[in-house]
Amino acid sequence: MPSTRALIHAPWSASKVSTALRCPRLFHFKYIQKIKEPEVMPEARIGKAIHKALEQVLMGTPEPEATSAVRAELPSEIEQMRYDNLAIGIPAFVTRIGQFRRRRRVARQLVEYSLAVREDLTTTQFYSGDAYFRGVLDLGYLFEDDSLALVDHKTGARIPGSSIVDQLEGYAVLAASAFRHVKRVWLGIHWIAERAVEWSAPVRPEEVIDRLVPDLLDNIEAAALAVDDGPRPNPGSWCDRCSYRGICPASNEIRYEPVEWYEDDED
Ligand code: SF4
């Protein structure tokens, strides 16, 4: 059973859990006070644009049309150039996906597919009041042999040594609850900048139940505990990419440390 403090902040998502663990003050701004982001970081805007272009291309919009329409929505030439550097890998990714689909018997493609579970891990609607954990799958393929491949697009740098399963465990739990006939799940990360897709070994339903579900529930409890003491700031290098840094006193202290003058310095 989840604790009361975990239930208070439901529904949880992978990003909500990581925000709580990284900086309770940011969690407070975003999920408790629900303050609209005072500034949107270029990285976030470019990441969203690439996700949108990929989504449209995978849904059938011709690639040049999708990428140029999304590009035009970016506010500056510099962001458009950074977007171009990432978007250059989209045709190759779509070709690989096409080859992969021809080799395997795909029963269903899932693009930007929302899933949610209640606290007892039964499925519910994404916006339902009883949702406990939820997420949106970037891309998934259900195969006729009852296996499932999930792909998460990432625009950031690859984190050396991190496990794909750890990063995608929440999606595996959601998918295993929604598609109970599935016998194995492959988890993949599409590193857009590196034009590479990294796959895990197949995860079986027993592993989801024995390992991924307890890990996910423990992470949610740890996140709820981290924010239980109130909006404690946890400043660090990540403040440079925080959309709330302009209104966060802790960030201002880090970025504008007062210069101390000593008489000797003036010689
Ligand atoms: S600026 Fe830093 S300390 Fe302040 S809310 Fe953002 S991440 Fe937390």
mmCIF file of C-alpha atoms and ligand atoms in Angstrom:
data_model
loop_
_atom_site.group_PDB
_atom_site.id
_atom_site.type_symbol
_atom_site.label_atom_id
_atom_site.label_comp_id
_atom_site.label_asym_id
_atom_site.label_seq_id
_atom_site.Cartn_x
_atom_site.Cartn_y
_atom_site.Cartn_z
ATOM 1 C CA MET A 1 0.000 0.000 0.000
ATOM 2 C CA PRO A 2 1.351 3.466 -0.831
ATOM 3 C CA SER A 3 1.900 5.857 2.084
ATOM 4 C CA THR A 4 -0.460 8.776 2.613
ATOM 5 C CA ARG A 5 2.301 11.215 1.609
ATOM 6 C CA ALA A 6 2.759 9.355 -1.710
ATOM 7 C CA LEU A 7 -0.994 9.332 -2.351
ATOM 8 C CA ILE A 8 -1.254 13.080 -1.658
ATOM 9 C CA HIS A 9 0.993 13.886 -4.620
ATOM 10 C CA ALA A 10 -0.471 11.331 -7.057
ATOM 11 C CA PRO A 11 -0.590 10.968 -9.976
ATOM 12 C CA TRP A 12 3.152 10.401 -10.249
ATOM 13 C CA SER A 13 5.174 10.220 -13.444
ATOM 14 C CA ALA A 14 8.829 9.435 -14.119
ATOM 15 C CA SER A 15 9.696 13.128 -14.443
ATOM 16 C CA LYS A 16 7.729 14.057 -11.310
ATOM 17 C CA VAL A 17 9.646 11.432 -9.313
ATOM 18 C CA SER A 18 13.019 12.638 -10.611
ATOM 19 C CA THR A 19 12.106 16.290 -9.954
ATOM 20 C CA ALA A 20 11.192 15.493 -6.335
ATOM 21 C CA LEU A 21 14.433 13.596 -5.802
ATOM 22 C CA ARG A 22 16.560 16.298 -7.413
ATOM 23 C CA CYS A 23 15.050 19.479 -5.970
ATOM 24 C CA PRO A 24 12.024 19.681 -3.636
ATOM 25 C CA ARG A 25 11.826 23.445 -4.249
ATOM 26 C CA LEU A 26 11.414 22.882 -7.983
ATOM 27 C CA PHE A 27 8.785 20.207 -7.237
ATOM 28 C CA HIS A 28 6.932 22.742 -5.126
ATOM 29 C CA PHE A 29 6.979 25.446 -7.825
ATOM 30 C CA LYS A 30 5.853 23.037 -10.509
ATOM 31 C CA TYR A 31 3.482 20.538 -8.928
ATOM 32 C CA ILE A 32 2.187 22.120 -5.706
ATOM 33 C CA GLN A 33 2.017 25.838 -6.457
ATOM 34 C CA LYS A 34 1.522 24.977 -10.145
ATOM 35 C CA ILE A 35 3.345 28.157 -11.194
ATOM 36 C CA LYS A 36 3.597 28.455 -14.965
ATOM 37 C CA GLU A 37 7.244 28.184 -16.038
ATOM 38 C CA PRO A 38 8.621 31.750 -15.926
ATOM 39 C CA GLU A 39 11.095 30.931 -18.718
ATOM 40 C CA VAL A 40 11.325 27.973 -21.050
ATOM 41 C CA MET A 41 14.854 26.714 -21.563
ATOM 42 C CA PRO A 42 15.986 26.411 -25.200
ATOM 43 C CA GLU A 43 16.912 22.740 -24.561
ATOM 44 C CA ALA A 44 13.335 21.991 -23.479
ATOM 45 C CA ARG A 45 11.869 23.817 -26.480
ATOM 46 C CA ILE A 46 14.189 22.031 -28.928
ATOM 47 C CA GLY A 47 13.507 18.652 -27.265
ATOM 48 C CA LYS A 48 9.748 19.184 -27.558
ATOM 49 C CA ALA A 49 10.114 20.233 -31.190
ATOM 50 C CA ILE A 50 12.083 17.087 -32.084
ATOM 51 C CA HIS A 51 9.537 14.876 -30.291
ATOM 52 C CA LYS A 52 6.741 16.590 -32.208
ATOM 53 C CA ALA A 53 8.508 16.156 -35.569
ATOM 54 C CA LEU A 54 9.176 12.464 -34.860
ATOM 55 C CA GLU A 55 5.577 11.928 -33.787
ATOM 56 C CA GLN A 56 4.222 13.491 -36.966
ATOM 57 C CA VAL A 57 6.611 11.571 -39.237
ATOM 58 C CA LEU A 58 5.785 8.258 -37.531
ATOM 59 C CA MET A 59 2.084 9.038 -37.968
ATOM 60 C CA GLY A 60 2.608 9.433 -41.712
ATOM 61 C CA THR A 61 3.358 13.118 -42.400
ATOM 62 C CA PRO A 62 6.139 13.376 -45.025
ATOM 63 C CA GLU A 63 9.433 14.066 -43.221
ATOM 64 C CA PRO A 64 10.392 17.365 -44.952
ATOM 65 C CA GLU A 65 6.911 18.760 -44.315
ATOM 66 C CA ALA A 66 6.855 17.757 -40.622
ATOM 67 C CA THR A 67 10.397 18.898 -39.807
ATOM 68 C CA SER A 68 10.098 22.265 -41.541
ATOM 69 C CA ALA A 69 6.696 23.097 -39.989
ATOM 70 C CA VAL A 70 8.000 22.348 -36.491
ATOM 71 C CA ARG A 71 11.269 24.229 -37.169
ATOM 72 C CA ALA A 72 9.326 27.370 -38.091
ATOM 73 C CA GLU A 73 7.781 27.441 -34.597
ATOM 74 C CA LEU A 74 11.181 27.891 -32.894
ATOM 75 C CA PRO A 75 11.806 31.505 -31.889
ATOM 76 C CA SER A 76 15.420 32.077 -32.985
ATOM 77 C CA GLU A 77 17.860 31.115 -35.712
ATOM 78 C CA ILE A 78 20.245 29.612 -33.141
ATOM 79 C CA GLU A 79 17.539 27.266 -31.836
ATOM 80 C CA GLN A 80 16.574 26.393 -35.404
ATOM 81 C CA MET A 81 20.204 25.472 -36.150
ATOM 82 C CA ARG A 82 20.413 23.316 -33.019
ATOM 83 C CA TYR A 83 17.131 21.686 -34.052
ATOM 84 C CA ASP A 84 18.529 21.042 -37.565
ATOM 85 C CA ASN A 85 21.516 19.224 -36.040
ATOM 86 C CA LEU A 86 19.159 16.817 -34.284
ATOM 87 C CA ALA A 87 16.491 16.571 -37.011
ATOM 88 C CA ILE A 88 19.101 15.419 -39.523
ATOM 89 C CA GLY A 89 18.870 11.945 -37.920
ATOM 90 C CA ILE A 90 15.078 11.603 -38.333
ATOM 91 C CA PRO A 91 15.053 10.118 -41.894
ATOM 92 C CA ALA A 92 17.619 7.445 -40.914
ATOM 93 C CA PHE A 93 15.600 6.551 -37.803
ATOM 94 C CA VAL A 94 12.370 6.275 -39.787
ATOM 95 C CA THR A 95 14.109 4.092 -42.410
ATOM 96 C CA ARG A 96 15.407 1.778 -39.680
ATOM 97 C CA ILE A 97 11.960 1.558 -38.113
ATOM 98 C CA GLY A 98 10.491 0.765 -41.542
ATOM 99 C CA GLN A 99 13.031 -2.070 -42.073
ATOM 100 C CA PHE A 100 12.363 -3.373 -38.582
ATOM 101 C CA ARG A 101 8.594 -3.362 -39.197
ATOM 102 C CA ARG A 102 9.027 -5.283 -42.455
ATOM 103 C CA ARG A 103 11.098 -7.980 -40.690
ATOM 104 C CA ARG A 104 8.620 -8.507 -37.849
ATOM 105 C CA ARG A 105 4.854 -8.913 -37.818
ATOM 106 C CA VAL A 106 3.606 -5.753 -36.152
ATOM 107 C CA ALA A 107 0.066 -5.939 -34.791
ATOM 108 C CA ARG A 108 -0.095 -2.342 -33.613
ATOM 109 C CA GLN A 109 1.998 0.839 -33.562
ATOM 110 C CA LEU A 110 1.716 3.111 -30.524
ATOM 111 C CA VAL A 111 2.833 6.730 -30.899
ATOM 112 C CA GLU A 112 2.662 9.170 -27.966
ATOM 113 C CA TYR A 113 0.475 6.635 -26.197
ATOM 114 C CA SER A 114 -0.763 7.560 -22.703
ATOM 115 C CA LEU A 115 -1.076 4.957 -19.978
ATOM 116 C CA ALA A 116 -1.977 5.086 -16.293
ATOM 117 C CA VAL A 117 -2.360 2.682 -13.391
ATOM 118 C CA ARG A 118 -4.093 2.895 -10.043
ATOM 119 C CA GLU A 119 -2.264 2.188 -6.781
ATOM 120 C CA ASP A 120 -3.120 -1.532 -7.170
ATOM 121 C CA LEU A 121 -1.532 -1.392 -10.671
ATOM 122 C CA THR A 122 -4.785 -1.954 -12.536
ATOM 123 C CA THR A 123 -5.140 0.273 -15.585
ATOM 124 C CA THR A 124 -7.142 3.449 -15.585
ATOM 125 C CA GLN A 125 -7.556 6.547 -17.745
ATOM 126 C CA PHE A 126 -4.633 8.988 -17.966
ATOM 127 C CA TYR A 127 -6.660 11.908 -16.562
ATOM 128 C CA SER A 128 -8.700 9.856 -14.126
ATOM 129 C CA GLY A 129 -8.743 10.934 -10.465
ATOM 130 C CA ASP A 130 -7.640 7.453 -9.356
ATOM 131 C CA ALA A 131 -4.438 7.417 -11.475
ATOM 132 C CA TYR A 132 -1.408 6.724 -9.248
ATOM 133 C CA PHE A 133 1.366 6.494 -11.846
ATOM 134 C CA ARG A 134 1.161 7.494 -15.477
ATOM 135 C CA GLY A 135 3.279 8.179 -18.513
ATOM 136 C CA VAL A 136 3.266 8.732 -22.244
ATOM 137 C CA LEU A 137 5.156 6.202 -24.367
ATOM 138 C CA ASP A 138 7.033 7.901 -27.194
ATOM 139 C CA LEU A 139 6.823 4.854 -29.456
ATOM 140 C CA GLY A 140 5.844 1.210 -29.116
ATOM 141 C CA TYR A 141 5.259 -1.829 -31.301
ATOM 142 C CA LEU A 142 3.043 -4.729 -30.329
ATOM 143 C CA PHE A 143 4.035 -7.799 -32.312
ATOM 144 C CA GLU A 144 1.888 -10.749 -33.301
ATOM 145 C CA ASP A 145 4.126 -13.053 -31.222
ATOM 146 C CA ASP A 146 2.968 -11.238 -28.042
ATOM 147 C CA SER A 147 6.126 -9.236 -27.541
ATOM 148 C CA LEU A 148 6.354 -5.489 -27.201
ATOM 149 C CA ALA A 149 9.093 -2.990 -28.043
ATOM 150 C CA LEU A 150 9.097 0.414 -26.326
ATOM 151 C CA VAL A 151 11.270 3.299 -27.478
ATOM 152 C CA ASP A 152 11.941 6.532 -25.607
ATOM 153 C CA HIS A 153 13.403 9.411 -27.620
ATOM 154 C CA LYS A 154 16.122 11.340 -25.784
ATOM 155 C CA THR A 155 17.618 14.584 -27.018
ATOM 156 C CA GLY A 156 20.125 14.899 -24.162
ATOM 157 C CA ALA A 157 23.545 13.304 -23.898
ATOM 158 C CA ARG A 158 23.855 9.589 -23.197
ATOM 159 C CA ILE A 159 24.533 8.917 -19.516
ATOM 160 C CA PRO A 160 27.513 6.528 -19.377
ATOM 161 C CA GLY A 161 26.939 3.427 -17.282
ATOM 162 C CA SER A 162 23.237 4.020 -16.696
ATOM 163 C CA SER A 163 20.889 1.104 -17.248
ATOM 164 C CA ILE A 164 18.191 1.340 -19.904
ATOM 165 C CA VAL A 165 15.872 -0.757 -17.770
ATOM 166 C CA ASP A 166 16.272 1.637 -14.825
ATOM 167 C CA GLN A 167 15.433 4.586 -17.025
ATOM 168 C CA LEU A 168 12.418 2.944 -18.599
ATOM 169 C CA GLU A 169 11.161 0.821 -15.712
ATOM 170 C CA GLY A 170 8.036 2.949 -15.236
ATOM 171 C CA TYR A 171 7.077 2.507 -18.892
ATOM 172 C CA ALA A 172 7.623 -1.247 -18.653
ATOM 173 C CA VAL A 173 5.311 -1.405 -15.613
ATOM 174 C CA LEU A 174 2.636 0.664 -17.368
ATOM 175 C CA ALA A 175 2.860 -1.389 -20.555
ATOM 176 C CA ALA A 176 2.827 -4.725 -18.730
ATOM 177 C CA SER A 177 -0.363 -3.670 -16.918
ATOM 178 C CA ALA A 178 -2.061 -2.457 -20.086
ATOM 179 C CA PHE A 179 -1.060 -5.373 -22.340
ATOM 180 C CA ARG A 180 -1.298 -8.371 -20.056
ATOM 181 C CA HIS A 181 -0.897 -10.909 -22.848
ATOM 182 C CA VAL A 182 2.630 -9.652 -23.592
ATOM 183 C CA LYS A 183 5.325 -12.260 -22.883
ATOM 184 C CA ARG A 184 8.409 -10.077 -23.227
ATOM 185 C CA VAL A 185 9.202 -6.383 -23.471
ATOM 186 C CA TRP A 186 12.200 -4.855 -25.205
ATOM 187 C CA LEU A 187 13.153 -1.409 -23.959
ATOM 188 C CA GLY A 188 15.016 0.932 -26.249
ATOM 189 C CA ILE A 189 16.405 4.434 -25.999
ATOM 190 C CA HIS A 190 16.685 6.429 -29.176
ATOM 191 C CA TRP A 191 19.663 8.752 -28.611
ATOM 192 C CA ILE A 192 18.713 11.341 -31.192
ATOM 193 C CA ALA A 193 21.994 13.309 -31.211
ATOM 194 C CA GLU A 194 24.020 10.111 -31.617
ATOM 195 C CA ARG A 195 21.574 8.610 -34.118
ATOM 196 C CA ALA A 196 21.618 5.361 -32.188
ATOM 197 C CA VAL A 197 19.026 3.091 -30.585
ATOM 198 C CA GLU A 198 20.219 1.163 -27.545
ATOM 199 C CA TRP A 199 18.177 -1.935 -26.589
ATOM 200 C CA SER A 200 17.854 -3.824 -23.308
ATOM 201 C CA ALA A 201 17.689 -7.588 -23.063
ATOM 202 C CA PRO A 202 14.031 -8.682 -23.170
ATOM 203 C CA VAL A 203 12.200 -8.184 -19.882
ATOM 204 C CA ARG A 204 9.686 -10.893 -18.935
ATOM 205 C CA PRO A 205 6.450 -10.304 -16.939
ATOM 206 C CA GLU A 206 7.964 -12.112 -13.923
ATOM 207 C CA GLU A 207 10.808 -9.563 -13.816
ATOM 208 C CA VAL A 208 8.324 -6.708 -14.061
ATOM 209 C CA ILE A 209 6.431 -8.063 -11.056
ATOM 210 C CA ASP A 210 9.445 -9.186 -9.000
ATOM 211 C CA ARG A 211 11.802 -6.273 -9.625
ATOM 212 C CA LEU A 212 10.459 -3.343 -11.641
ATOM 213 C CA VAL A 213 7.199 -2.857 -9.734
ATOM 214 C CA PRO A 214 8.876 -2.835 -6.265
ATOM 215 C CA ASP A 215 11.623 -0.510 -7.602
ATOM 216 C CA LEU A 216 9.072 1.891 -9.029
ATOM 217 C CA LEU A 217 6.949 1.933 -5.858
ATOM 218 C CA ASP A 218 10.107 2.461 -3.735
ATOM 219 C CA ASN A 219 11.186 5.366 -5.963
ATOM 220 C CA ILE A 220 7.778 7.001 -5.604
ATOM 221 C CA GLU A 221 7.969 6.621 -1.802
ATOM 222 C CA ALA A 222 11.493 8.118 -1.788
ATOM 223 C CA ALA A 223 10.268 11.038 -3.906
ATOM 224 C CA ALA A 224 7.284 11.619 -1.593
ATOM 225 C CA LEU A 225 9.605 11.552 1.430
ATOM 226 C CA ALA A 226 12.005 14.027 -0.226
ATOM 227 C CA VAL A 227 9.243 16.623 -0.664
ATOM 228 C CA ASP A 228 7.585 15.944 2.683
ATOM 229 C CA ASP A 229 9.761 18.489 4.547
ATOM 230 C CA GLY A 230 8.566 21.373 2.413
ATOM 231 C CA PRO A 231 10.128 23.319 -0.446
ATOM 232 C CA ARG A 232 13.808 22.791 0.459
ATOM 233 C CA PRO A 233 16.012 23.986 -2.425
ATOM 234 C CA ASN A 234 18.795 21.736 -3.619
ATOM 235 C CA PRO A 235 20.979 23.969 -5.767
ATOM 236 C CA GLY A 236 23.517 22.484 -8.137
ATOM 237 C CA SER A 237 24.704 22.576 -11.720
ATOM 238 C CA TRP A 238 21.137 21.704 -12.825
ATOM 239 C CA CYS A 239 19.956 25.180 -11.716
ATOM 240 C CA ASP A 240 21.335 26.518 -15.025
ATOM 241 C CA ARG A 241 18.647 24.521 -16.830
ATOM 242 C CA CYS A 242 15.843 25.184 -14.321
ATOM 243 C CA SER A 243 12.891 27.128 -15.731
ATOM 244 C CA TYR A 244 12.204 28.585 -12.271
ATOM 245 C CA ARG A 245 15.724 29.861 -11.576
ATOM 246 C CA GLY A 246 14.621 33.501 -11.992
ATOM 247 C CA ILE A 247 12.261 33.245 -9.015
ATOM 248 C CA CYS A 248 14.347 30.894 -6.881
ATOM 249 C CA PRO A 249 16.421 32.667 -4.203
ATOM 250 C CA ALA A 250 18.787 29.686 -3.895
ATOM 251 C CA SER A 251 19.671 29.888 -7.571
ATOM 252 C CA ASN A 252 20.206 33.630 -7.404
ATOM 253 C CA GLU A 253 22.650 33.160 -4.537
ATOM 254 C CA ILE A 254 24.648 30.696 -6.619
ATOM 255 C CA ARG A 255 24.634 32.716 -9.791
ATOM 256 C CA TYR A 256 25.262 36.153 -8.282
ATOM 257 C CA GLU A 257 27.632 35.513 -5.437
ATOM 258 C CA PRO A 258 28.610 38.891 -3.945
ATOM 259 C CA VAL A 259 32.196 39.920 -4.559
ATOM 260 C CA GLU A 260 34.010 40.733 -1.347
ATOM 261 C CA TRP A 261 36.436 43.629 -1.523
ATOM 262 C CA TYR A 262 39.442 43.974 0.726
ATOM 263 C CA GLU A 263 41.500 47.119 0.987
ATOM 264 C CA ASP A 264 44.626 45.251 -0.150
ATOM 265 C CA ASP A 265 42.875 44.357 -3.431
ATOM 266 C CA GLU A 266 42.871 47.971 -4.497
ATOM 267 C CA ASP A 267 46.692 48.265 -4.734
HETATM 268 S S1 SF4 B 1 16.947 27.000 -9.409
HETATM 269 FE FE1 SF4 B 1 17.939 25.174 -8.555
HETATM 270 S S2 SF4 B 1 17.462 25.217 -6.348
HETATM 271 FE FE2 SF4 B 1 16.030 26.606 -7.389
HETATM 272 S S3 SF4 B 1 14.233 25.410 -7.861
HETATM 273 FE FE3 SF4 B 1 15.506 25.303 -9.659
HETATM 274 S S4 SF4 B 1 16.748 23.456 -9.399
HETATM 275 FE FE4 SF4 B 1 15.893 23.983 -7.380
#
